[in-house]
Structure formats: C-alpha cells, structure tokens
C-alpha cells in the first residue's frame, strides 16, 4: 500500500516517512501542495497524509479536495497545529493534532487503508 505524505517541515517529514516505511508502506513525499497535486493526478497513493498549512499557494484542505476529484474514496489524514483558517475536512477523513508521534500516523494509515482495501 502506498502513502502520499505532504509536509513542508523536513524534520517532521523525515520522521513520518521513516515510520511509515518501517511499517512496510511505500511512501511518496511532497513538500508543497503543488507537488502533491501532481501525484494526485496520477492516483499514485492509497492514503493521503497532509499538513494543513503549507508553504506555497495550495493548503492541505485544497489538496484533499482536489485528490478526491480523481479518487473519491481516497482516505485522508490531516495533520495540523494552529490554523487560523476554518477546518474543511473531506468526508470520512481524520485530523491529528501537532505535535504527534509518527506511530500515531502509522496507526491511522493502517486503519484507513484496511478499510479501503477490504471489500464491503
């Protein structure tokens, strides 16, 4: 199973990528919303994990909305610290507050990914 991780903080990105890879996931990582949208167009991931506030013009809310246009069932996990914007998560998504432990993300990816992969 593959995970698209969008995080502009290199240290957080490195810790989460490492935790997900150790758990056996294929990880694609992006540092900007624009880069993430390119991956979404390819439907390259089974789960999206995105920071809400990112450098650049595209935030985490927009990434999830646009990725869901290409893949309506894509599981989404938002990571957020303080955000002045009003939350607008896509249906069925999860929100994790920063600071978080990478294992928390791994647990959520496993849960949402299993739900997606299992036949209804």
CSV table of C-alpha atoms in Angstrom, one decimal:
chain,number,residue,atom,x,y,z
A,1,UNK,CA,0.0,0.0,0.0
A,2,UNK,CA,1.3,3.5,-0.8
A,3,UNK,CA,1.0,6.7,1.2
A,4,UNK,CA,1.3,10.2,-0.1
A,5,UNK,CA,2.8,12.4,2.7
A,6,UNK,CA,2.6,16.1,2.3
A,7,UNK,CA,4.7,18.0,4.9
A,8,UNK,CA,6.8,21.2,4.4
A,9,UNK,CA,8.8,20.7,7.6
A,10,UNK,CA,11.8,18.5,6.5
A,11,UNK,CA,12.3,17.1,10.0
A,12,UNK,CA,8.7,16.0,10.6
A,13,UNK,CA,8.6,14.7,7.0
A,14,UNK,CA,11.7,12.6,7.6
A,15,UNK,CA,10.4,11.1,10.9
A,16,UNK,CA,7.0,10.2,9.4
A,17,UNK,CA,8.4,8.8,6.2
A,18,UNK,CA,10.8,6.6,8.2
A,19,UNK,CA,8.0,5.3,10.5
A,20,UNK,CA,5.7,4.5,7.6
A,21,UNK,CA,8.5,2.7,5.6
A,22,UNK,CA,9.4,0.7,8.8
A,23,UNK,CA,5.7,-0.3,8.9
A,24,UNK,CA,6.0,-1.6,5.4
A,25,UNK,CA,4.4,1.2,3.4
A,26,UNK,CA,5.6,2.6,0.1
A,27,UNK,CA,5.9,6.4,0.8
A,28,UNK,CA,5.8,9.2,-1.8
A,29,UNK,CA,6.5,12.5,-0.1
A,30,UNK,CA,6.0,16.1,-1.2
A,31,UNK,CA,7.0,19.3,0.4
A,32,UNK,CA,4.4,21.6,-1.3
A,33,UNK,CA,0.8,21.4,-2.2
A,34,UNK,CA,1.6,21.9,-5.9
A,35,UNK,CA,3.9,18.9,-5.9
A,36,UNK,CA,1.3,16.8,-4.1
A,37,UNK,CA,-1.4,17.7,-6.7
A,38,UNK,CA,0.9,16.3,-9.5
A,39,UNK,CA,1.0,12.9,-7.6
A,40,UNK,CA,-2.8,13.0,-7.0
A,41,UNK,CA,-3.4,13.3,-10.8
A,42,UNK,CA,-1.6,10.0,-11.2
A,43,UNK,CA,-3.6,8.3,-8.5
A,44,UNK,CA,-0.3,7.1,-7.1
A,45,UNK,CA,-1.4,6.6,-3.4
A,46,UNK,CA,-3.8,4.6,-1.4
A,47,UNK,CA,-3.8,7.0,1.5
A,48,UNK,CA,-3.1,10.8,1.8
A,49,UNK,CA,-1.5,12.3,4.8
A,50,UNK,CA,-1.2,16.1,4.6
A,51,UNK,CA,-0.2,19.0,6.7
A,52,UNK,CA,-2.9,21.7,6.7
A,53,UNK,CA,-0.7,24.7,6.5
A,54,UNK,CA,1.9,24.5,3.7
A,55,UNK,CA,4.2,26.9,2.0
A,56,UNK,CA,3.0,27.9,-1.4
A,57,UNK,CA,-0.4,28.6,-2.8
A,58,UNK,CA,-2.1,25.2,-2.0
A,59,UNK,CA,-3.0,24.1,1.5
A,60,UNK,CA,-3.9,20.7,2.9
A,61,UNK,CA,-7.7,21.2,2.6
A,62,UNK,CA,-7.3,22.0,-1.1
A,63,UNK,CA,-5.0,19.0,-1.7
A,64,UNK,CA,-7.6,16.6,-0.2
A,65,UNK,CA,-10.5,18.2,-2.2
A,66,UNK,CA,-8.5,18.0,-5.5
A,67,UNK,CA,-7.3,14.5,-4.9
A,68,UNK,CA,-10.8,13.4,-4.1
A,69,UNK,CA,-11.8,14.7,-7.6
A,70,UNK,CA,-9.5,12.0,-9.1
A,71,UNK,CA,-10.2,9.3,-6.4
A,72,UNK,CA,-13.5,9.9,-4.5
A,73,UNK,CA,-12.7,7.2,-1.9
A,74,UNK,CA,-9.2,8.3,-1.0
A,75,UNK,CA,-8.6,8.1,2.8
A,76,UNK,CA,-7.3,11.4,4.1
A,77,UNK,CA,-5.4,12.2,7.3
A,78,UNK,CA,-4.8,15.9,8.1
A,79,UNK,CA,-2.0,17.0,10.5
A,80,UNK,CA,-2.5,20.4,12.0
A,81,UNK,CA,-1.1,22.7,14.6
A,82,UNK,CA,-2.6,26.1,15.0
A,83,UNK,CA,-4.6,27.1,11.9
A,84,UNK,CA,-6.4,30.4,11.5
A,85,UNK,CA,-8.5,29.0,8.7
A,86,UNK,CA,-11.8,27.3,9.3
A,87,UNK,CA,-11.4,23.5,9.0
A,88,UNK,CA,-13.0,21.9,6.0
A,89,UNK,CA,-12.1,18.3,6.0
A,90,UNK,CA,-13.4,15.9,3.3
A,91,UNK,CA,-16.0,13.3,4.5
A,92,UNK,CA,-14.5,10.3,6.3
A,93,UNK,CA,-11.2,11.9,7.0
A,94,UNK,CA,-9.2,12.1,10.2
A,95,UNK,CA,-7.4,15.0,11.9
A,96,UNK,CA,-4.3,14.6,14.1
A,97,UNK,CA,-3.0,17.5,16.2
A,98,UNK,CA,0.6,18.5,16.1
A,99,UNK,CA,2.8,17.6,17.8
A,100,UNK,CA,2.1,13.9,17.2
A,101,UNK,CA,4.1,10.7,17.4
A,102,UNK,CA,4.8,9.2,14.0
A,103,UNK,CA,3.4,5.9,15.3
A,104,UNK,CA,0.0,7.7,15.6
A,105,UNK,CA,0.1,8.4,11.8
A,106,UNK,CA,1.1,4.8,11.1
A,107,UNK,CA,-1.9,3.5,13.2
A,108,UNK,CA,-4.3,5.8,11.3
A,109,UNK,CA,-2.9,4.9,7.9
A,110,UNK,CA,-3.3,1.2,8.8
A,111,UNK,CA,-6.9,1.6,9.9
A,112,UNK,CA,-8.0,3.8,7.0
A,113,UNK,CA,-6.0,1.7,4.5
A,114,UNK,CA,-7.5,-1.6,5.6
A,115,UNK,CA,-11.0,-0.1,5.4
A,116,UNK,CA,-10.3,1.0,1.8
A,117,UNK,CA,-8.8,-2.4,0.8
A,118,UNK,CA,-11.4,-4.6,2.3
A,119,UNK,CA,-14.4,-5.4,0.2
A,120,UNK,CA,-17.7,-4.0,1.5
